[in-house]
PDB file of C-alpha atoms in Angstrom:
ATOM      1  CA  ILE T   1       7.404 -40.605  -4.242  1.00  0.00           C
ATOM      2  CA  ILE T   2       8.887 -43.762  -2.383  1.00  0.00           C
ATOM      3  CA  ASN T   3       8.508 -46.741  -4.653  1.00  0.00           C
ATOM      4  CA  SER T   4      10.469 -49.525  -2.558  1.00  0.00           C
ATOM      5  CA  ILE T   5      13.017 -49.350   0.513  1.00  0.00           C
ATOM      6  CA  GLU T   6      15.553 -51.968   1.100  1.00  0.00           C
ATOM      7  CA  HIS T   7      16.253 -51.748   4.850  1.00  0.00           C
ATOM      8  CA  PRO T   8      19.303 -53.720   5.743  1.00  0.00           C
ATOM      9  CA  VAL T   9      17.930 -54.500   9.220  1.00  0.00           C
ATOM     10  CA  SER T  10      14.985 -56.437   7.713  1.00  0.00           C
ATOM     11  CA  ARG T  11      16.985 -59.110   6.436  1.00  0.00           C
ATOM     12  CA  ALA T  12      15.900 -62.539   7.590  1.00  0.00           C
ATOM     13  CA  GLY T  13      17.535 -65.833   6.623  1.00  0.00           C
ATOM     14  CA  GLY T  14      19.256 -64.468   3.237  1.00  0.00           C
ATOM     15  CA  TYR T  15      16.184 -63.042   1.855  1.00  0.00           C
ATOM     16  CA  HIS T  16      15.638 -58.975   1.507  1.00  0.00           C
ATOM     17  CA  CYS T  17      12.161 -58.033   3.147  1.00  0.00           C
ATOM     18  CA  VAL T  18      11.505 -55.021   0.796  1.00  0.00           C
ATOM     19  CA  VAL T  19       9.272 -52.295   1.911  1.00  0.00           C
ATOM     20  CA  PHE T  20       6.886 -51.069  -0.233  1.00  0.00           C
ATOM     21  CA  ALA T  21       5.678 -47.217   0.915  1.00  0.00           C
ATOM     22  CA  SER T  22       3.167 -45.208  -1.009  1.00  0.00           C
ATOM     23  CA  CYS T  23       1.904 -41.589  -0.542  1.00  0.00           C
ATOM     24  CA  ILE T  24      -1.320 -41.225   0.551  1.00  0.00           C
ATOM     25  CA  HIS T  25      -3.004 -37.713  -0.715  1.00  0.00           C
ATOM     26  CA  MET T  26      -4.315 -36.102   2.800  1.00  0.00           C
ATOM     27  CA  GLU T  27      -5.693 -32.857   2.783  1.00  0.00           C
ATOM     28  CA  VAL T  28      -3.944 -30.506   5.636  1.00  0.00           C
ATOM     29  CA  ALA T  29      -5.564 -27.190   7.036  1.00  0.00           C
ATOM     30  CA  ALA T  30      -3.476 -24.333   6.238  1.00  0.00           C
ATOM     31  CA  VAL T  31      -1.749 -23.312   9.787  1.00  0.00           C
ATOM     32  CA  PRO T  32      -2.652 -19.860  10.878  1.00  0.00           C
ATOM     33  CA  ILE T  33       0.505 -17.788  11.095  1.00  0.00           C
ATOM     34  CA  ILE T  34       1.386 -14.248  12.202  1.00  0.00           C
ATOM     35  CA  VAL T  35       4.693 -13.083  10.953  1.00  0.00           C
ATOM     36  CA  ASP T  36       6.326 -10.374  13.306  1.00  0.00           C
ATOM     37  CA  THR T  37       8.986  -9.367  11.322  1.00  0.00           C
ATOM     38  CA  ASP T  38      11.838  -6.417  11.370  1.00  0.00           C
ATOM     39  CA  ILE T  39      12.132  -6.654   7.515  1.00  0.00           C
ATOM     40  CA  GLY T  40      13.983  -4.087   5.576  1.00  0.00           C
ATOM     41  CA  ASP T  41      17.542  -4.243   6.518  1.00  0.00           C
ATOM     42  CA  ASN T  42      18.764  -7.701   5.671  1.00  0.00           C
ATOM     43  CA  LEU T  43      17.396 -10.790   3.334  1.00  0.00           C
ATOM     44  CA  ASP T  44      16.844 -13.207   6.034  1.00  0.00           C
ATOM     45  CA  ASP T  45      13.259 -11.837   7.098  1.00  0.00           C
ATOM     46  CA  THR T  46      12.639 -11.383   3.187  1.00  0.00           C
ATOM     47  CA  TRP T  47      13.063 -14.886   2.538  1.00  0.00           C
ATOM     48  CA  ALA T  48      11.240 -16.056   5.373  1.00  0.00           C
ATOM     49  CA  LEU T  49       8.261 -14.079   3.917  1.00  0.00           C
ATOM     50  CA  LEU T  50       8.465 -15.130   0.293  1.00  0.00           C
ATOM     51  CA  PHE T  51       8.678 -18.780   1.447  1.00  0.00           C
ATOM     52  CA  LEU T  52       5.811 -18.638   3.657  1.00  0.00           C
ATOM     53  CA  LEU T  53       3.756 -16.711   0.802  1.00  0.00           C
ATOM     54  CA  ALA T  54       4.565 -19.549  -1.627  1.00  0.00           C
ATOM     55  CA  LEU T  55       3.189 -22.192   0.735  1.00  0.00           C
ATOM     56  CA  LYS T  56      -0.343 -20.737   0.266  1.00  0.00           C
ATOM     57  CA  LYS T  57      -1.903 -23.961   0.812  1.00  0.00           C
ATOM     58  CA  TYR T  58      -0.026 -25.063   4.008  1.00  0.00           C
ATOM     59  CA  ALA T  59       0.526 -21.756   5.550  1.00  0.00           C
ATOM     60  CA  ASN T  60      -2.423 -19.258   6.083  1.00  0.00           C
ATOM     61  CA  ILE T  61      -0.599 -15.900   6.955  1.00  0.00           C
ATOM     62  CA  VAL T  62      -3.514 -13.977   8.977  1.00  0.00           C
ATOM     63  CA  LEU T  63      -1.261 -11.214   9.808  1.00  0.00           C
ATOM     64  CA  VAL T  64       2.079  -9.558   9.591  1.00  0.00           C
ATOM     65  CA  SER T  65       3.031  -6.973  12.024  1.00  0.00           C
ATOM     66  CA  THR T  66       6.363  -4.847  12.157  1.00  0.00           C
ATOM     67  CA  ALA T  67       8.762  -5.179  14.556  1.00  0.00           C
ATOM     68  CA  GLY T  68      12.034  -3.476  15.038  1.00  0.00           C
ATOM     69  CA  ASN T  69      13.528  -0.256  16.205  1.00  0.00           C
ATOM     70  CA  GLY T  70      11.510   2.452  14.297  1.00  0.00           C
ATOM     71  CA  ASN T  71      10.606   2.725  10.805  1.00  0.00           C
ATOM     72  CA  HIS T  72       7.501   0.751  10.943  1.00  0.00           C
ATOM     73  CA  ARG T  73       5.667   2.502   8.000  1.00  0.00           C
ATOM     74  CA  LYS T  74       8.715   1.616   5.499  1.00  0.00           C
ATOM     75  CA  ARG T  75       8.965  -1.809   6.539  1.00  0.00           C
ATOM     76  CA  ALA T  76       4.930  -2.207   6.177  1.00  0.00           C
ATOM     77  CA  ALA T  77       5.417  -1.039   2.670  1.00  0.00           C
ATOM     78  CA  ILE T  78       8.172  -3.476   2.000  1.00  0.00           C
ATOM     79  CA  VAL T  79       5.720  -6.426   3.199  1.00  0.00           C
ATOM     80  CA  ALA T  80       2.716  -5.012   1.082  1.00  0.00           C
ATOM     81  CA  GLN T  81       4.781  -4.916  -1.820  1.00  0.00           C
ATOM     82  CA  LEU T  82       5.764  -8.633  -1.449  1.00  0.00           C
ATOM     83  CA  CYS T  83       2.507  -9.695  -0.753  1.00  0.00           C
ATOM     84  CA  LYS T  84       1.180  -7.820  -3.548  1.00  0.00           C
ATOM     85  CA  GLY T  85       3.636  -9.104  -5.830  1.00  0.00           C
ATOM     86  CA  ALA T  86       2.782 -12.641  -4.507  1.00  0.00           C
ATOM     87  CA  GLY T  87      -0.580 -12.250  -5.327  1.00  0.00           C
ATOM     88  CA  ARG T  88      -1.430 -12.172  -1.707  1.00  0.00           C
ATOM     89  CA  ASP T  89      -2.813  -8.824  -1.066  1.00  0.00           C
ATOM     90  CA  ASN T  90      -5.562 -10.086   1.276  1.00  0.00           C
ATOM     91  CA  ILE T  91      -3.078 -10.507   4.161  1.00  0.00           C
ATOM     92  CA  PRO T  92      -3.565  -7.880   6.771  1.00  0.00           C
ATOM     93  CA  ILE T  93      -0.729  -5.728   7.592  1.00  0.00           C
ATOM     94  CA  VAL T  94      -0.112  -3.951  10.697  1.00  0.00           C
ATOM     95  CA  CYS T  95       2.736  -1.396  11.964  1.00  0.00           C
ATOM     96  CA  GLY T  96       4.478  -2.008  15.334  1.00  0.00           C
ATOM     97  CA  THR T  97       4.543   0.654  17.595  1.00  0.00           C
ATOM     98  CA  TYR T  98       7.715   0.747  19.508  1.00  0.00           C
ATOM     99  CA  ASP T  99      10.016   3.215  18.120  1.00  0.00           C
ATOM    100  CA  GLY T 100      13.776   2.633  19.613  1.00  0.00           C
ATOM    101  CA  GLY T 101      15.406   5.853  17.967  1.00  0.00           C
ATOM    102  CA  GLU T 102      15.911   4.897  14.694  1.00  0.00           C
ATOM    103  CA  GLY T 103      14.005   7.785  13.334  1.00  0.00           C
ATOM    104  CA  ASP T 104      13.946   8.191   9.666  1.00  0.00           C
ATOM    105  CA  LYS T 105      17.090   5.715   9.023  1.00  0.00           C
ATOM    106  CA  LYS T 106      17.197   4.227   5.431  1.00  0.00           C
ATOM    107  CA  LEU T 107      16.296   0.830   5.095  1.00  0.00           C
ATOM    108  CA  ALA T 108      18.412  -1.432   2.808  1.00  0.00           C
ATOM    109  CA  GLN T 109      15.113  -2.922   0.782  1.00  0.00           C
ATOM    110  CA  GLU T 110      13.555   0.575   1.082  1.00  0.00           C
ATOM    111  CA  LYS T 111      14.781   0.671  -2.851  1.00  0.00           C
ATOM    112  CA  TRP T 112      12.739  -1.973  -4.104  1.00  0.00           C
ATOM    113  CA  LEU T 113       9.473  -0.064  -3.380  1.00  0.00           C
ATOM    114  CA  ASP T 114       7.860   1.086  -6.690  1.00  0.00           C
ATOM    115  CA  PHE T 115       6.217   3.814  -5.054  1.00  0.00           C
ATOM    116  CA  SER T 116       6.699   6.090  -2.095  1.00  0.00           C
ATOM    117  CA  VAL T 117       5.749   4.262   1.517  1.00  0.00           C
ATOM    118  CA  GLN T 118       2.630   6.329   1.348  1.00  0.00           C
ATOM    119  CA  GLU T 119       1.393   5.337  -2.113  1.00  0.00           C
ATOM    120  CA  THR T 120       2.473   1.757  -1.476  1.00  0.00           C
ATOM    121  CA  LEU T 121       0.376   1.600   1.793  1.00  0.00           C
ATOM    122  CA  SER T 122      -2.678   3.686   0.437  1.00  0.00           C
ATOM    123  CA  ALA T 123      -2.738   1.185  -2.431  1.00  0.00           C
ATOM    124  CA  TYR T 124      -2.497  -1.834  -0.404  1.00  0.00           C
ATOM    125  CA  PRO T 125      -6.296  -3.090   0.720  1.00  0.00           C
ATOM    126  CA  SER T 126      -5.330  -5.030   3.770  1.00  0.00           C
ATOM    127  CA  PHE T 127      -3.115  -2.080   5.569  1.00  0.00           C
ATOM    128  CA  LEU T 128      -4.500  -1.638   8.956  1.00  0.00           C
ATOM    129  CA  GLY T 129      -3.260   1.793   9.842  1.00  0.00           C
ATOM    130  CA  ARG T 130      -5.737   2.775  12.556  1.00  0.00           C
ATOM    131  CA  THR T 131      -4.549   0.209  15.093  1.00  0.00           C
ATOM    132  CA  THR T 132      -1.655  -1.492  17.034  1.00  0.00           C
ATOM    133  CA  ALA T 133       0.187  -4.430  16.167  1.00  0.00           C
ATOM    134  CA  SER T 134      -0.255  -5.710  19.638  1.00  0.00           C
ATOM    135  CA  GLN T 135      -4.209  -5.403  19.425  1.00  0.00           C
ATOM    136  CA  GLN T 136      -4.388  -7.022  16.254  1.00  0.00           C
ATOM    137  CA  ILE T 137      -2.371 -10.208  17.277  1.00  0.00           C
ATOM    138  CA  VAL T 138      -4.490 -10.303  20.537  1.00  0.00           C
ATOM    139  CA  ASN T 139      -7.470 -10.377  18.026  1.00  0.00           C
ATOM    140  CA  LYS T 140      -6.275 -13.042  15.673  1.00  0.00           C
ATOM    141  CA  VAL T 141      -5.148 -15.291  18.122  1.00  0.00           C
ATOM    142  CA  MET T 142      -8.247 -15.087  20.233  1.00  0.00           C
ATOM    143  CA  THR T 143     -10.777 -15.523  17.679  1.00  0.00           C
ATOM    144  CA  SER T 144      -9.150 -18.274  15.953  1.00  0.00           C
ATOM    145  CA  LYS T 145     -10.622 -21.412  16.005  1.00  0.00           C
ATOM    146  CA  ASP T 146      -7.238 -23.313  15.887  1.00  0.00           C
ATOM    147  CA  ASN T 147      -3.986 -22.177  17.683  1.00  0.00           C
ATOM    148  CA  VAL T 148      -2.123 -19.535  15.823  1.00  0.00           C
ATOM    149  CA  THR T 149       1.448 -20.063  14.952  1.00  0.00           C
ATOM    150  CA  ILE T 150       3.491 -16.992  15.941  1.00  0.00           C
ATOM    151  CA  LEU T 151       6.769 -16.750  13.813  1.00  0.00           C
ATOM    152  CA  ALA T 152       8.931 -13.958  15.618  1.00  0.00           C
ATOM    153  CA  ILE T 153      11.680 -13.131  13.376  1.00  0.00           C
ATOM    154  CA  GLY T 154      12.885  -9.535  14.648  1.00  0.00           C
ATOM    155  CA  PRO T 155      12.627  -7.922  18.112  1.00  0.00           C
ATOM    156  CA  MET T 156       9.791  -9.107  20.351  1.00  0.00           C
ATOM    157  CA  HIS T 157       7.857  -5.601  21.515  1.00  0.00           C
ATOM    158  CA  ASN T 158       4.758  -6.377  19.889  1.00  0.00           C
ATOM    159  CA  ILE T 159       4.848  -9.957  21.383  1.00  0.00           C
ATOM    160  CA  ALA T 160       5.422  -8.548  24.673  1.00  0.00           C
ATOM    161  CA  ASP T 161       2.912  -6.103  24.470  1.00  0.00           C
ATOM    162  CA  ALA T 162       0.092  -8.368  23.268  1.00  0.00           C
ATOM    163  CA  LEU T 163       1.024 -10.772  26.153  1.00  0.00           C
ATOM    164  CA  LYS T 164       0.564  -7.738  28.855  1.00  0.00           C
ATOM    165  CA  LEU T 165      -2.806  -7.178  26.963  1.00  0.00           C
ATOM    166  CA  GLU T 166      -3.986 -10.478  26.779  1.00  0.00           C
ATOM    167  CA  PRO T 167      -1.825 -13.206  28.875  1.00  0.00           C
ATOM    168  CA  ARG T 168      -4.293 -16.033  27.644  1.00  0.00           C
ATOM    169  CA  ILE T 169      -2.872 -15.968  23.800  1.00  0.00           C
ATOM    170  CA  ALA T 170       0.170 -17.967  25.463  1.00  0.00           C
ATOM    171  CA  LYS T 171      -2.248 -20.956  25.757  1.00  0.00           C
ATOM    172  CA  ARG T 172      -3.571 -20.315  22.659  1.00  0.00           C
ATOM    173  CA  ALA T 173      -0.588 -19.742  20.438  1.00  0.00           C
ATOM    174  CA  ASN T 174       2.541 -21.776  19.237  1.00  0.00           C
ATOM    175  CA  PHE T 175       5.754 -19.376  19.151  1.00  0.00           C
ATOM    176  CA  VAL T 176       8.070 -19.739  16.896  1.00  0.00           C
ATOM    177  CA  SER T 177      11.459 -17.464  16.997  1.00  0.00           C
ATOM    178  CA  MET T 178      15.008 -16.973  15.855  1.00  0.00           C
ATOM    179  CA  ALA T 179      16.162 -15.232  18.981  1.00  0.00           C
ATOM    180  CA  GLY T 180      19.615 -14.008  18.223  1.00  0.00           C
ATOM    181  CA  SER T 181      22.083 -12.669  15.642  1.00  0.00           C
ATOM    182  CA  ILE T 182      25.507 -13.345  14.041  1.00  0.00           C
ATOM    183  CA  TYR T 183      25.752  -9.880  12.936  1.00  0.00           C
ATOM    184  CA  LYS T 184      28.497  -7.830  15.346  1.00  0.00           C
ATOM    185  CA  GLY T 185      27.435  -4.695  16.402  1.00  0.00           C
ATOM    186  CA  TYR T 186      23.982  -5.190  18.696  1.00  0.00           C
ATOM    187  CA  GLY T 187      24.491  -3.588  22.045  1.00  0.00           C
ATOM    188  CA  ASN T 188      24.624  -7.279  23.527  1.00  0.00           C
ATOM    189  CA  SER T 189      27.153  -8.935  21.176  1.00  0.00           C
ATOM    190  CA  ASN T 190      30.927  -8.962  21.525  1.00  0.00           C
TER     191      ASN T 190
END
């Protein structure tokens, strides 16, 4: 809370003008957010998801979809465990469909799972195992009364597929992305 601010530009005739400000309590509607993540390899996506989970009053996570080059069920299980641990197991989770050949690669955060991938997903009440990420993205965006913010923090295969299914989502969504990497070893980095 800002009680008072002395602004150096507001001096007139040797007198200081003191600006009093008070915080006005405003009710702010939670922003509907879709998180498209390739969680599981590094902490960046984990931190972003946990931050959003903590902002329950302001960030209404309406869907988490897994992105990346495969291992979608493992990624979904990691998300499910984090959501459940935060008391937010009402958030729908859906697997991406792109499989870029990672096969059964071990994910760094896979060891965090308390149970097997199958057990974790079976116990999570909001796991959408019989639908595609792109279709769920389209459904959430097109049925929302407000614009949905799509936070893409992984490869954007799900977003591209959703746009192919329903190009009108572009006008009903706010798109936020971290598109790049400082990790050396990607095919397009030096």
